[in-house]
mmCIF file of C-alpha atoms and ligand atoms in Angstrom:
data_model
loop_
_atom_site.group_PDB
_atom_site.id
_atom_site.type_symbol
_atom_site.label_atom_id
_atom_site.label_comp_id
_atom_site.label_asym_id
_atom_site.label_seq_id
_atom_site.Cartn_x
_atom_site.Cartn_y
_atom_site.Cartn_z
ATOM 1 C CA MET H 1250 23.369 -20.935 -108.653
ATOM 2 C CA TYR H 1251 24.707 -18.201 -111.074
ATOM 3 C CA LYS H 1252 25.963 -19.751 -114.636
ATOM 4 C CA ILE H 1253 28.734 -18.548 -116.154
ATOM 5 C CA ASN H 1254 28.767 -17.803 -120.380
ATOM 6 C CA ASP H 1255 30.215 -20.721 -120.799
ATOM 7 C CA ASN H 1256 30.992 -19.737 -124.352
ATOM 8 C CA TYR H 1257 34.095 -18.127 -122.907
ATOM 9 C CA LEU H 1258 35.453 -21.601 -122.269
ATOM 10 C CA LYS H 1259 35.751 -22.978 -125.639
ATOM 11 C CA LEU H 1260 37.658 -19.805 -127.156
ATOM 12 C CA PRO H 1261 41.106 -21.078 -127.469
ATOM 13 C CA GLY H 1262 43.921 -19.468 -125.433
ATOM 14 C CA SER H 1263 43.844 -15.768 -125.062
ATOM 15 C CA TYR H 1264 43.606 -13.244 -127.657
ATOM 16 C CA LEU H 1265 46.289 -12.924 -130.024
ATOM 17 C CA PHE H 1266 48.293 -9.550 -129.011
ATOM 18 C CA SER H 1267 48.074 -10.494 -125.472
ATOM 19 C CA ASN H 1268 50.260 -13.775 -126.185
ATOM 20 C CA ILE H 1269 52.834 -12.431 -128.024
ATOM 21 C CA ALA H 1270 52.568 -9.839 -125.151
ATOM 22 C CA LYS H 1271 53.447 -12.612 -122.581
ATOM 23 C CA LYS H 1272 55.502 -14.359 -125.074
ATOM 24 C CA VAL H 1273 57.927 -11.696 -124.914
ATOM 25 C CA ALA H 1274 57.825 -10.575 -121.274
ATOM 26 C CA ALA H 1275 58.964 -13.860 -121.165
ATOM 27 C CA TYR H 1276 62.063 -13.847 -123.150
ATOM 28 C CA LYS H 1277 62.845 -9.715 -121.565
ATOM 29 C CA GLU H 1278 62.535 -11.634 -118.586
ATOM 30 C CA ALA H 1279 65.023 -14.313 -119.231
ATOM 31 C CA ASN H 1280 67.147 -12.159 -121.374
ATOM 32 C CA PRO H 1281 67.306 -8.149 -120.073
ATOM 33 C CA ASN H 1282 70.216 -6.875 -121.947
ATOM 34 C CA ARG H 1283 68.477 -8.016 -125.015
ATOM 35 C CA ASP H 1284 67.157 -4.803 -126.892
ATOM 36 C CA VAL H 1285 63.811 -6.465 -128.598
ATOM 37 C CA ILE H 1286 61.978 -4.474 -131.571
ATOM 38 C CA SER H 1287 58.639 -4.424 -132.005
ATOM 39 C CA LEU H 1288 56.785 -4.669 -135.492
ATOM 40 C CA GLY H 1289 54.290 -6.891 -133.795
ATOM 41 C CA ILE H 1290 50.807 -5.405 -132.899
ATOM 42 C CA GLY H 1291 49.748 -2.623 -134.897
ATOM 43 C CA ASP H 1292 50.749 0.482 -132.181
ATOM 44 C CA VAL H 1293 51.214 4.010 -133.226
ATOM 45 C CA THR H 1294 54.412 5.510 -131.878
ATOM 46 C CA LEU H 1295 54.639 8.649 -133.251
ATOM 47 C CA PRO H 1296 53.165 11.417 -130.536
ATOM 48 C CA LEU H 1297 49.807 13.156 -131.412
ATOM 49 C CA ALA H 1298 49.655 15.993 -133.818
ATOM 50 C CA PRO H 1299 50.389 19.171 -132.573
ATOM 51 C CA ALA H 1300 46.909 20.766 -133.719
ATOM 52 C CA VAL H 1301 45.836 17.480 -132.087
ATOM 53 C CA ILE H 1302 47.781 18.185 -128.768
ATOM 54 C CA GLU H 1303 46.494 22.113 -129.093
ATOM 55 C CA ALA H 1304 42.270 20.898 -129.001
ATOM 56 C CA LEU H 1305 43.309 19.165 -126.597
ATOM 57 C CA HIS H 1306 44.515 21.457 -124.213
ATOM 58 C CA SER H 1307 41.664 23.922 -124.933
ATOM 59 C CA ALA H 1308 39.277 21.407 -124.125
ATOM 60 C CA VAL H 1309 41.378 20.144 -120.854
ATOM 61 C CA ASP H 1310 40.935 24.462 -119.624
ATOM 62 C CA GLU H 1311 37.424 24.531 -120.767
ATOM 63 C CA MET H 1312 36.573 21.554 -118.618
ATOM 64 C CA ALA H 1313 37.965 23.537 -115.396
ATOM 65 C CA GLN H 1314 35.508 26.338 -115.902
ATOM 66 C CA ALA H 1315 31.704 25.849 -115.071
ATOM 67 C CA GLU H 1316 30.565 27.749 -117.961
ATOM 68 C CA THR H 1317 32.266 25.414 -120.045
ATOM 69 C CA PHE H 1318 32.416 22.346 -118.187
ATOM 70 C CA HIS H 1319 30.782 19.358 -120.383
ATOM 71 C CA GLY H 1320 29.307 16.316 -118.373
ATOM 72 C CA TYR H 1321 28.099 13.713 -119.953
ATOM 73 C CA ALA H 1322 28.330 13.658 -123.938
ATOM 74 C CA PRO H 1323 25.326 13.207 -126.428
ATOM 75 C CA ASP H 1324 24.114 9.392 -127.030
ATOM 76 C CA LEU H 1325 25.511 9.408 -130.339
ATOM 77 C CA GLY H 1326 28.410 11.981 -130.285
ATOM 78 C CA TYR H 1327 28.911 15.507 -130.129
ATOM 79 C CA GLU H 1328 27.488 17.028 -133.459
ATOM 80 C CA PHE H 1329 30.845 18.953 -134.409
ATOM 81 C CA LEU H 1330 32.319 15.650 -134.375
ATOM 82 C CA ARG H 1331 29.512 13.826 -136.512
ATOM 83 C CA ARG H 1332 29.598 17.007 -138.864
ATOM 84 C CA ALA H 1333 33.529 16.806 -139.112
ATOM 85 C CA ILE H 1334 33.346 13.327 -140.256
ATOM 86 C CA ILE H 1335 30.353 13.662 -142.551
ATOM 87 C CA ASP H 1336 32.218 16.572 -144.592
ATOM 88 C CA ASN H 1337 35.799 15.181 -144.820
ATOM 89 C CA ASP H 1338 35.084 11.396 -145.491
ATOM 90 C CA TYR H 1339 31.569 10.915 -146.790
ATOM 91 C CA LYS H 1340 30.511 14.293 -149.068
ATOM 92 C CA LYS H 1341 33.925 14.698 -150.183
ATOM 93 C CA ARG H 1342 33.457 11.175 -151.550
ATOM 94 C CA GLY H 1343 30.215 12.119 -152.679
ATOM 95 C CA VAL H 1344 28.342 9.944 -150.201
ATOM 96 C CA ASP H 1345 25.494 11.644 -148.144
ATOM 97 C CA ILE H 1346 25.051 10.711 -144.957
ATOM 98 C CA SER H 1347 23.420 11.710 -142.263
ATOM 99 C CA LEU H 1348 24.195 13.505 -138.655
ATOM 100 C CA ASP H 1349 21.830 10.221 -137.022
ATOM 101 C CA GLU H 1350 23.313 8.198 -138.852
ATOM 102 C CA VAL H 1351 27.328 7.904 -137.283
ATOM 103 C CA PHE H 1352 27.823 6.787 -133.741
ATOM 104 C CA ILE H 1353 31.301 8.242 -132.190
ATOM 105 C CA SER H 1354 32.759 5.432 -129.573
ATOM 106 C CA ASP H 1355 35.969 4.468 -127.834
ATOM 107 C CA GLY H 1356 36.839 2.910 -130.973
ATOM 108 C CA ALA H 1357 36.695 0.123 -134.130
ATOM 109 C CA LYS H 1358 37.792 -2.798 -131.589
ATOM 110 C CA SER H 1359 34.812 -1.735 -129.379
ATOM 111 C CA ASP H 1360 32.215 -1.525 -132.003
ATOM 112 C CA SER H 1361 33.571 -4.353 -134.222
ATOM 113 C CA GLY H 1362 33.287 -6.633 -130.637
ATOM 114 C CA ASN H 1363 29.824 -4.768 -129.634
ATOM 115 C CA ILE H 1364 27.924 -4.907 -132.745
ATOM 116 C CA VAL H 1365 27.063 -8.728 -132.171
ATOM 117 C CA ASP H 1366 24.632 -7.755 -129.508
ATOM 118 C CA ILE H 1367 21.928 -6.224 -132.662
ATOM 119 C CA PHE H 1368 22.460 -10.032 -134.008
ATOM 120 C CA ALA H 1369 19.988 -13.427 -133.209
ATOM 121 C CA GLN H 1370 21.948 -16.179 -132.352
ATOM 122 C CA ASN H 1371 21.567 -18.332 -135.353
ATOM 123 C CA ASN H 1372 23.378 -15.773 -137.544
ATOM 124 C CA THR H 1373 26.228 -17.719 -139.823
ATOM 125 C CA ILE H 1374 29.071 -15.265 -140.013
ATOM 126 C CA ALA H 1375 31.652 -15.515 -143.319
ATOM 127 C CA VAL H 1376 35.033 -14.265 -142.390
ATOM 128 C CA THR H 1377 37.710 -14.078 -144.266
ATOM 129 C CA ASP H 1378 40.810 -15.681 -143.540
ATOM 130 C CA PRO H 1379 43.453 -14.878 -142.559
ATOM 131 C CA VAL H 1380 41.127 -12.107 -140.143
ATOM 132 C CA TYR H 1381 41.564 -9.950 -137.388
ATOM 133 C CA PRO H 1382 40.651 -12.058 -135.030
ATOM 134 C CA VAL H 1383 38.292 -9.445 -132.837
ATOM 135 C CA TYR H 1384 35.583 -10.523 -135.415
ATOM 136 C CA VAL H 1385 35.355 -14.139 -134.504
ATOM 137 C CA ASP H 1386 36.095 -13.996 -131.259
ATOM 138 C CA SER H 1387 33.151 -11.634 -129.939
ATOM 139 C CA ASN H 1388 30.880 -13.799 -131.860
ATOM 140 C CA ALA H 1389 32.134 -16.728 -130.032
ATOM 141 C CA MET H 1390 31.956 -15.129 -126.729
ATOM 142 C CA SER H 1391 28.117 -14.798 -128.034
ATOM 143 C CA GLY H 1392 27.642 -18.240 -129.201
ATOM 144 C CA LYS H 1393 27.089 -17.857 -132.743
ATOM 145 C CA THR H 1394 30.378 -19.934 -133.913
ATOM 146 C CA GLY H 1395 29.594 -23.192 -132.875
ATOM 147 C CA GLU H 1396 32.307 -25.761 -131.687
ATOM 148 C CA TYR H 1397 35.980 -24.762 -131.914
ATOM 149 C CA LEU H 1398 37.464 -27.594 -133.883
ATOM 150 C CA VAL H 1399 41.168 -27.825 -132.040
ATOM 151 C CA ASP H 1400 42.244 -29.819 -134.721
ATOM 152 C CA LYS H 1401 41.314 -27.290 -137.513
ATOM 153 C CA GLY H 1402 41.724 -24.388 -135.878
ATOM 154 C CA CYS H 1403 38.611 -23.295 -136.755
ATOM 155 C CA TRP H 1404 34.906 -23.368 -135.630
ATOM 156 C CA SER H 1405 32.360 -25.185 -137.217
ATOM 157 C CA ASN H 1406 29.903 -22.654 -137.740
ATOM 158 C CA VAL H 1407 32.169 -19.916 -139.198
ATOM 159 C CA ILE H 1408 32.205 -19.406 -142.942
ATOM 160 C CA TYR H 1409 35.591 -19.089 -143.853
ATOM 161 C CA MET H 1410 36.825 -17.826 -146.954
ATOM 162 C CA PRO H 1411 40.225 -18.286 -147.520
ATOM 163 C CA CYS H 1412 42.382 -15.403 -148.870
ATOM 164 C CA VAL H 1413 45.957 -16.528 -149.822
ATOM 165 C CA ALA H 1414 48.655 -15.761 -152.500
ATOM 166 C CA GLU H 1415 46.898 -18.058 -155.049
ATOM 167 C CA ASN H 1416 43.613 -16.038 -155.033
ATOM 168 C CA ASP H 1417 45.301 -12.568 -154.532
ATOM 169 C CA PHE H 1418 44.041 -12.396 -151.241
ATOM 170 C CA VAL H 1419 40.841 -11.578 -152.673
ATOM 171 C CA PRO H 1420 37.793 -13.758 -150.793
ATOM 172 C CA GLU H 1421 35.773 -15.649 -153.401
ATOM 173 C CA ILE H 1422 31.808 -15.822 -152.554
ATOM 174 C CA PRO H 1423 31.065 -19.024 -150.147
ATOM 175 C CA GLU H 1424 29.320 -22.074 -151.122
ATOM 176 C CA LYS H 1425 27.153 -21.562 -148.198
ATOM 177 C CA THR H 1426 24.869 -18.020 -147.971
ATOM 178 C CA PRO H 1427 26.217 -16.154 -144.904
ATOM 179 C CA ASP H 1428 24.126 -13.629 -142.893
ATOM 180 C CA ILE H 1429 27.175 -11.436 -141.753
ATOM 181 C CA ILE H 1430 30.210 -11.065 -143.905
ATOM 182 C CA TYR H 1431 33.120 -9.375 -142.301
ATOM 183 C CA ILE H 1432 35.114 -7.583 -144.720
ATOM 184 C CA CYS H 1433 38.093 -5.670 -143.533
ATOM 185 C CA CYS H 1434 39.587 -3.028 -146.056
ATOM 186 C CA PRO H 1435 42.468 -2.296 -146.199
ATOM 187 C CA ASN H 1436 42.528 -5.428 -144.566
ATOM 188 C CA ASN H 1437 44.189 -6.564 -141.469
ATOM 189 C CA PRO H 1438 46.598 -8.479 -141.761
ATOM 190 C CA THR H 1439 47.629 -9.256 -145.081
ATOM 191 C CA GLY H 1440 47.912 -5.097 -146.246
ATOM 192 C CA THR H 1441 45.878 -6.044 -149.118
ATOM 193 C CA THR H 1442 42.831 -4.528 -151.046
ATOM 194 C CA LEU H 1443 39.309 -4.971 -152.796
ATOM 195 C CA ASN H 1444 39.200 -2.488 -155.683
ATOM 196 C CA ARG H 1445 36.035 -0.763 -156.769
ATOM 197 C CA GLU H 1446 34.371 -3.312 -158.666
ATOM 198 C CA GLN H 1447 35.893 -6.307 -156.261
ATOM 199 C CA LEU H 1448 33.870 -4.652 -153.052
ATOM 200 C CA GLN H 1449 30.857 -4.058 -155.146
ATOM 201 C CA LYS H 1450 30.350 -7.277 -156.210
ATOM 202 C CA TRP H 1451 30.166 -8.331 -152.764
ATOM 203 C CA VAL H 1452 27.621 -5.193 -152.122
ATOM 204 C CA ASP H 1453 25.392 -6.783 -155.007
ATOM 205 C CA TYR H 1454 25.460 -10.329 -153.198
ATOM 206 C CA ALA H 1455 25.155 -9.352 -149.795
ATOM 207 C CA ASN H 1456 21.634 -7.147 -151.159
ATOM 208 C CA GLN H 1457 20.699 -10.029 -152.994
ATOM 209 C CA ASN H 1458 21.190 -12.768 -150.205
ATOM 210 C CA LYS H 1459 19.763 -10.699 -147.303
ATOM 211 C CA ALA H 1460 22.910 -10.708 -145.842
ATOM 212 C CA VAL H 1461 24.698 -7.410 -143.359
ATOM 213 C CA ILE H 1462 28.640 -6.822 -144.213
ATOM 214 C CA ILE H 1463 29.963 -5.406 -141.411
ATOM 215 C CA TYR H 1464 33.279 -3.165 -142.855
ATOM 216 C CA ASP H 1465 35.757 -2.619 -140.928
ATOM 217 C CA ALA H 1466 37.550 0.968 -143.060
ATOM 218 C CA ALA H 1467 39.989 1.541 -139.766
ATOM 219 C CA TYR H 1468 42.997 1.769 -142.444
ATOM 220 C CA GLU H 1469 41.570 3.724 -145.324
ATOM 221 C CA ALA H 1470 43.812 6.599 -144.628
ATOM 222 C CA TYR H 1471 46.665 4.395 -145.978
ATOM 223 C CA ILE H 1472 44.794 3.950 -149.569
ATOM 224 C CA SER H 1473 47.172 5.388 -152.266
ATOM 225 C CA GLU H 1474 45.690 4.055 -155.342
ATOM 226 C CA LYS H 1475 43.041 5.598 -157.156
ATOM 227 C CA ASP H 1476 40.904 2.247 -157.698
ATOM 228 C CA VAL H 1477 40.759 1.491 -153.701
ATOM 229 C CA PRO H 1478 37.706 3.195 -152.214
ATOM 230 C CA HIS H 1479 37.408 4.254 -148.729
ATOM 231 C CA SER H 1480 34.225 3.678 -147.803
ATOM 232 C CA ILE H 1481 32.172 1.111 -148.967
ATOM 233 C CA PHE H 1482 29.128 3.893 -149.224
ATOM 234 C CA GLU H 1483 30.734 4.409 -152.557
ATOM 235 C CA CYS H 1484 29.455 1.243 -153.819
ATOM 236 C CA ASP H 1485 25.944 1.625 -155.187
ATOM 237 C CA GLY H 1486 23.194 0.123 -153.028
ATOM 238 C CA ALA H 1487 25.546 -0.264 -149.855
ATOM 239 C CA LYS H 1488 23.300 1.134 -147.586
ATOM 240 C CA THR H 1489 20.890 -1.236 -147.617
ATOM 241 C CA CYS H 1490 23.170 -3.980 -146.090
ATOM 242 C CA ALA H 1491 26.526 -2.482 -144.844
ATOM 243 C CA ILE H 1492 27.471 -1.019 -141.682
ATOM 244 C CA GLU H 1493 30.726 0.586 -141.263
ATOM 245 C CA MET H 1494 33.197 1.553 -139.251
ATOM 246 C CA ARG H 1495 36.086 3.621 -138.623
ATOM 247 C CA SER H 1496 39.149 4.501 -136.177
ATOM 248 C CA PHE H 1497 40.971 7.555 -135.408
ATOM 249 C CA SER H 1498 43.711 5.447 -134.074
ATOM 250 C CA LYS H 1499 45.663 4.596 -136.999
ATOM 251 C CA ASN H 1500 44.838 7.596 -139.456
ATOM 252 C CA ALA H 1501 45.746 10.202 -136.663
ATOM 253 C CA GLY H 1502 47.339 8.043 -133.634
ATOM 254 C CA PHE H 1503 44.527 7.802 -131.203
ATOM 255 C CA THR H 1504 45.618 4.306 -130.185
ATOM 256 C CA GLY H 1505 45.885 5.329 -126.468
ATOM 257 C CA THR H 1506 43.413 8.164 -126.692
ATOM 258 C CA ARG H 1507 40.188 5.974 -128.028
ATOM 259 C CA LEU H 1508 37.791 7.301 -130.761
ATOM 260 C CA GLY H 1509 36.045 6.056 -133.215
ATOM 261 C CA PHE H 1510 32.882 5.537 -135.583
ATOM 262 C CA THR H 1511 30.497 3.543 -136.918
ATOM 263 C CA VAL H 1512 28.092 4.486 -139.885
ATOM 264 C CA ILE H 1513 24.552 2.828 -140.174
ATOM 265 C CA SER H 1514 22.196 4.107 -142.675
ATOM 266 C CA LYS H 1515 18.467 4.507 -141.617
ATOM 267 C CA GLU H 1516 17.659 2.550 -145.215
ATOM 268 C CA LEU H 1517 19.847 -0.832 -143.862
ATOM 269 C CA LYS H 1518 16.522 -2.912 -142.205
ATOM 270 C CA SER H 1519 15.524 -6.323 -141.704
ATOM 271 C CA GLY H 1520 12.263 -6.004 -142.729
ATOM 272 C CA ASP H 1521 10.506 -3.281 -140.635
ATOM 273 C CA VAL H 1522 13.170 -3.203 -138.010
ATOM 274 C CA SER H 1523 15.960 -0.083 -139.148
ATOM 275 C CA LEU H 1524 19.665 -1.756 -137.762
ATOM 276 C CA ASN H 1525 20.279 2.298 -136.971
ATOM 277 C CA SER H 1526 17.303 2.254 -134.599
ATOM 278 C CA LEU H 1527 18.739 -1.184 -132.767
ATOM 279 C CA TRP H 1528 22.157 0.189 -132.241
ATOM 280 C CA ALA H 1529 20.892 3.538 -131.700
ATOM 281 C CA ARG H 1530 19.433 1.662 -128.709
ATOM 282 C CA ARG H 1531 22.424 -0.295 -127.707
ATOM 283 C CA HIS H 1532 24.262 2.679 -127.820
ATOM 284 C CA GLY H 1533 22.232 5.218 -125.577
ATOM 285 C CA THR H 1534 21.893 1.885 -122.847
ATOM 286 C CA LYS H 1535 25.295 0.822 -122.738
ATOM 287 C CA PHE H 1536 27.702 3.403 -123.459
ATOM 288 C CA ASN H 1537 27.774 7.210 -122.026
ATOM 289 C CA GLY H 1538 29.865 8.691 -125.218
ATOM 290 C CA ALA H 1539 33.580 9.184 -125.607
ATOM 291 C CA PRO H 1540 34.842 11.790 -123.296
ATOM 292 C CA TYR H 1541 34.752 15.477 -124.826
ATOM 293 C CA ILE H 1542 38.107 15.858 -124.666
ATOM 294 C CA ILE H 1543 38.668 13.426 -127.145
ATOM 295 C CA GLN H 1544 35.403 14.290 -129.540
ATOM 296 C CA LYS H 1545 37.242 17.823 -129.795
ATOM 297 C CA ALA H 1546 40.807 15.952 -130.066
ATOM 298 C CA GLY H 1547 39.227 14.195 -132.605
ATOM 299 C CA GLU H 1548 37.493 17.421 -134.334
ATOM 300 C CA ALA H 1549 40.722 18.862 -134.962
ATOM 301 C CA VAL H 1550 41.993 15.904 -137.024
ATOM 302 C CA TYR H 1551 39.762 17.391 -139.538
ATOM 303 C CA SER H 1552 41.013 20.844 -139.018
ATOM 304 C CA ASP H 1553 43.733 22.430 -141.773
ATOM 305 C CA ALA H 1554 46.374 21.900 -139.638
ATOM 306 C CA GLY H 1555 44.968 18.654 -138.762
ATOM 307 C CA LYS H 1556 45.057 17.020 -142.048
ATOM 308 C CA LYS H 1557 48.525 18.421 -143.335
ATOM 309 C CA GLN H 1558 50.009 16.440 -140.377
ATOM 310 C CA THR H 1559 48.216 13.364 -139.494
ATOM 311 C CA GLU H 1560 49.062 13.184 -143.957
ATOM 312 C CA GLU H 1561 52.801 13.940 -142.617
ATOM 313 C CA GLN H 1562 52.120 10.671 -140.121
ATOM 314 C CA ILE H 1563 50.912 8.512 -142.501
ATOM 315 C CA ALA H 1564 53.631 9.452 -145.055
ATOM 316 C CA TYR H 1565 56.362 8.684 -142.736
ATOM 317 C CA TYR H 1566 55.088 4.915 -142.081
ATOM 318 C CA MET H 1567 54.254 4.468 -145.383
ATOM 319 C CA LYS H 1568 57.654 5.232 -145.879
ATOM 320 C CA ASN H 1569 58.395 2.610 -143.339
ATOM 321 C CA ALA H 1570 56.186 -0.262 -145.010
ATOM 322 C CA GLY H 1571 58.526 0.879 -148.577
ATOM 323 C CA MET H 1572 61.656 0.239 -146.725
ATOM 324 C CA ILE H 1573 60.022 -2.994 -145.592
ATOM 325 C CA ARG H 1574 59.073 -4.565 -148.522
ATOM 326 C CA GLU H 1575 62.183 -3.464 -150.343
ATOM 327 C CA SER H 1576 64.530 -4.484 -148.164
ATOM 328 C CA LEU H 1577 62.874 -8.193 -147.449
ATOM 329 C CA THR H 1578 62.088 -8.593 -151.393
ATOM 330 C CA ASP H 1579 65.514 -8.173 -151.639
ATOM 331 C CA MET H 1580 66.776 -10.898 -149.226
ATOM 332 C CA GLY H 1581 64.703 -12.730 -151.110
ATOM 333 C CA TYR H 1582 61.257 -13.118 -149.344
ATOM 334 C CA THR H 1583 57.797 -12.827 -150.702
ATOM 335 C CA VAL H 1584 56.010 -10.009 -149.539
ATOM 336 C CA PHE H 1585 52.266 -8.752 -150.073
ATOM 337 C CA GLY H 1586 50.812 -5.473 -148.580
ATOM 338 C CA GLY H 1587 52.597 -2.289 -147.576
ATOM 339 C CA VAL H 1588 51.124 -0.452 -150.336
ATOM 340 C CA ASN H 1589 47.864 0.803 -149.227
ATOM 341 C CA ALA H 1590 47.796 -0.899 -145.604
ATOM 342 C CA PRO H 1591 50.621 0.150 -142.799
ATOM 343 C CA TYR H 1592 51.066 -3.956 -142.866
ATOM 344 C CA ILE H 1593 53.425 -6.410 -144.977
ATOM 345 C CA TRP H 1594 52.348 -9.692 -144.776
ATOM 346 C CA LEU H 1595 55.365 -12.044 -145.938
ATOM 347 C CA GLN H 1596 55.668 -15.855 -146.518
ATOM 348 C CA THR H 1597 58.028 -17.495 -144.163
ATOM 349 C CA PRO H 1598 61.120 -19.295 -145.660
ATOM 350 C CA GLU H 1599 60.816 -22.127 -146.370
ATOM 351 C CA GLY H 1600 57.465 -22.943 -146.311
ATOM 352 C CA MET H 1601 58.532 -22.758 -141.744
ATOM 353 C CA LYS H 1602 55.543 -22.412 -139.392
ATOM 354 C CA SER H 1603 54.195 -19.281 -138.441
ATOM 355 C CA TRP H 1604 55.402 -19.943 -134.833
ATOM 356 C CA ASP H 1605 58.318 -21.012 -135.394
ATOM 357 C CA PHE H 1606 58.934 -18.065 -136.823
ATOM 358 C CA PHE H 1607 57.655 -15.726 -135.089
ATOM 359 C CA ASP H 1608 60.376 -17.648 -131.916
ATOM 360 C CA MET H 1609 63.427 -17.907 -134.659
ATOM 361 C CA LEU H 1610 62.998 -14.074 -135.164
ATOM 362 C CA LEU H 1611 62.105 -13.112 -131.728
ATOM 363 C CA GLU H 1612 65.716 -15.140 -130.184
ATOM 364 C CA ARG H 1613 68.061 -14.871 -133.089
ATOM 365 C CA ALA H 1614 67.300 -11.103 -134.120
ATOM 366 C CA ASN H 1615 64.823 -10.005 -131.314
ATOM 367 C CA VAL H 1616 62.071 -8.571 -133.490
ATOM 368 C CA VAL H 1617 58.716 -9.214 -133.284
ATOM 369 C CA GLY H 1618 56.073 -9.601 -135.373
ATOM 370 C CA THR H 1619 52.914 -11.333 -135.511
ATOM 371 C CA PRO H 1620 52.196 -14.940 -136.711
ATOM 372 C CA GLY H 1621 49.957 -15.456 -139.642
ATOM 373 C CA SER H 1622 48.513 -18.394 -138.027
ATOM 374 C CA GLY H 1623 47.122 -16.677 -135.594
ATOM 375 C CA PHE H 1624 44.848 -14.765 -137.054
ATOM 376 C CA GLY H 1625 42.857 -18.265 -138.612
ATOM 377 C CA PRO H 1626 44.299 -21.355 -140.545
ATOM 378 C CA SER H 1627 44.698 -19.681 -144.287
ATOM 379 C CA GLY H 1628 47.352 -17.562 -141.939
ATOM 380 C CA GLU H 1629 49.751 -20.359 -141.388
ATOM 381 C CA GLY H 1630 53.145 -19.997 -143.614
ATOM 382 C CA TYR H 1631 52.856 -16.006 -143.344
ATOM 383 C CA PHE H 1632 54.168 -13.455 -141.000
ATOM 384 C CA ARG H 1633 52.810 -9.995 -140.513
ATOM 385 C CA LEU H 1634 55.103 -7.296 -139.569
ATOM 386 C CA THR H 1635 54.222 -3.466 -139.030
ATOM 387 C CA ALA H 1636 54.820 -0.120 -140.155
ATOM 388 C CA PHE H 1637 54.323 1.536 -137.254
ATOM 389 C CA GLY H 1638 57.684 1.299 -135.729
ATOM 390 C CA SER H 1639 60.202 4.541 -135.590
ATOM 391 C CA ALA H 1640 61.958 4.690 -139.044
ATOM 392 C CA GLU H 1641 65.015 3.729 -137.156
ATOM 393 C CA ASN H 1642 64.019 0.712 -135.166
ATOM 394 C CA THR H 1643 62.147 -0.431 -138.692
ATOM 395 C CA LYS H 1644 65.847 0.202 -140.696
ATOM 396 C CA LYS H 1645 67.802 -1.498 -137.519
ATOM 397 C CA ALA H 1646 65.020 -4.889 -137.426
ATOM 398 C CA LEU H 1647 65.600 -5.266 -140.998
ATOM 399 C CA GLU H 1648 69.467 -4.949 -140.857
ATOM 400 C CA ARG H 1649 68.713 -8.096 -138.110
ATOM 401 C CA ILE H 1650 66.567 -10.268 -139.829
ATOM 402 C CA GLN H 1651 68.690 -9.475 -143.030
ATOM 403 C CA SER H 1652 72.073 -11.174 -140.825
ATOM 404 C CA LEU H 1653 70.311 -13.962 -140.001
HETATM 405 C C1 MLT F 2867 46.889 -5.092 -134.834
HETATM 406 O O1 MLT F 2867 48.139 -5.579 -134.481
HETATM 407 O O2 MLT F 2867 45.734 -5.835 -135.592
HETATM 408 C C2 MLT F 2867 45.720 -3.921 -134.172
HETATM 409 O O3 MLT F 2867 46.468 -3.112 -134.202
HETATM 410 C C3 MLT F 2867 45.048 -4.642 -133.324
HETATM 411 C C4 MLT F 2867 44.112 -3.471 -133.163
HETATM 412 O O4 MLT F 2867 44.077 -2.725 -133.959
HETATM 413 O O5 MLT F 2867 43.072 -3.735 -131.545
#
């Protein structure tokens, strides 16, 4: 008789954003005339940049001719894209990454979920709390998190590093030593960052304790402050302790197009075993590459026109972020983030529970956000709004919140 992976049965409820989507769908069904504005899931709203569209069209035409048709992509991704990444994302910042250290994928969410494959069961993970739920859920699915403690809203074998207003959302070195440390910077959901010195401290700690840092830099394009590193590899010693994940979703609007990459230096080793070769083995066996046309679209993001156009998109979203920050502050809310990230993290009024605030906003303002407690126990009492809406809807949503 077959057996299921019963780690799945330990997972509480459904994935955060599926849960929210269901609640919103039920509300819309019951209230079909209400115009609901979503500032919930961090999904982009601007169309793909013209340079990207042009590259897509031309790649589609290539697929129509036998001479230029492309079948399976190379295991690690096309060299034209890996080279563009190395030159633009790393070399320009003084970081030396080689071609076989970049792995193209269908997005950072897949990579951050799949990376658990190359680590043993008995690793202890440490996560910032609140945290992007994929890191914890994917470890839970593979049996690395112990038992779910319903009353505490957390897992018995996960080290939670609270990031709250009181510590400026900077995780402190935990008492118990973790094996795997997840850091997302700029942070989803709090929209806050670590500066160079703070990140260097984590790199040094990981090297001293033979831990690995899984560094999610999906929002790096939103960094506006000079002292915030765009890559963990800007820190000394990061190549021997860090894996970096990047996405085209937020910097170039590929949420529906799917493209990302992971960088693992060949210097990252567990004893004699290179994690780069483990990931290459996994990638080769379980993944057949992001589509050629999408990788061509990704290459176009790095063209002069692509860079200019995607920078304009980011500026558009960050203008929304500024508007949200300013309006909410004027209304008396305490807000964080929104300076180096497209997320605004606010304290709920009068200590309201995050889900109660979610319900109130949905029902009375017809605005959807994300309850902080959905990201972990320390997110209770907080709420996330995204700057990825249209400027018009963002303004409308703020007017509605103001009139509550
Ligand atoms: C979010 O809203 O946190 C993100 O959009 C989810 C994701 O990137 O998978």
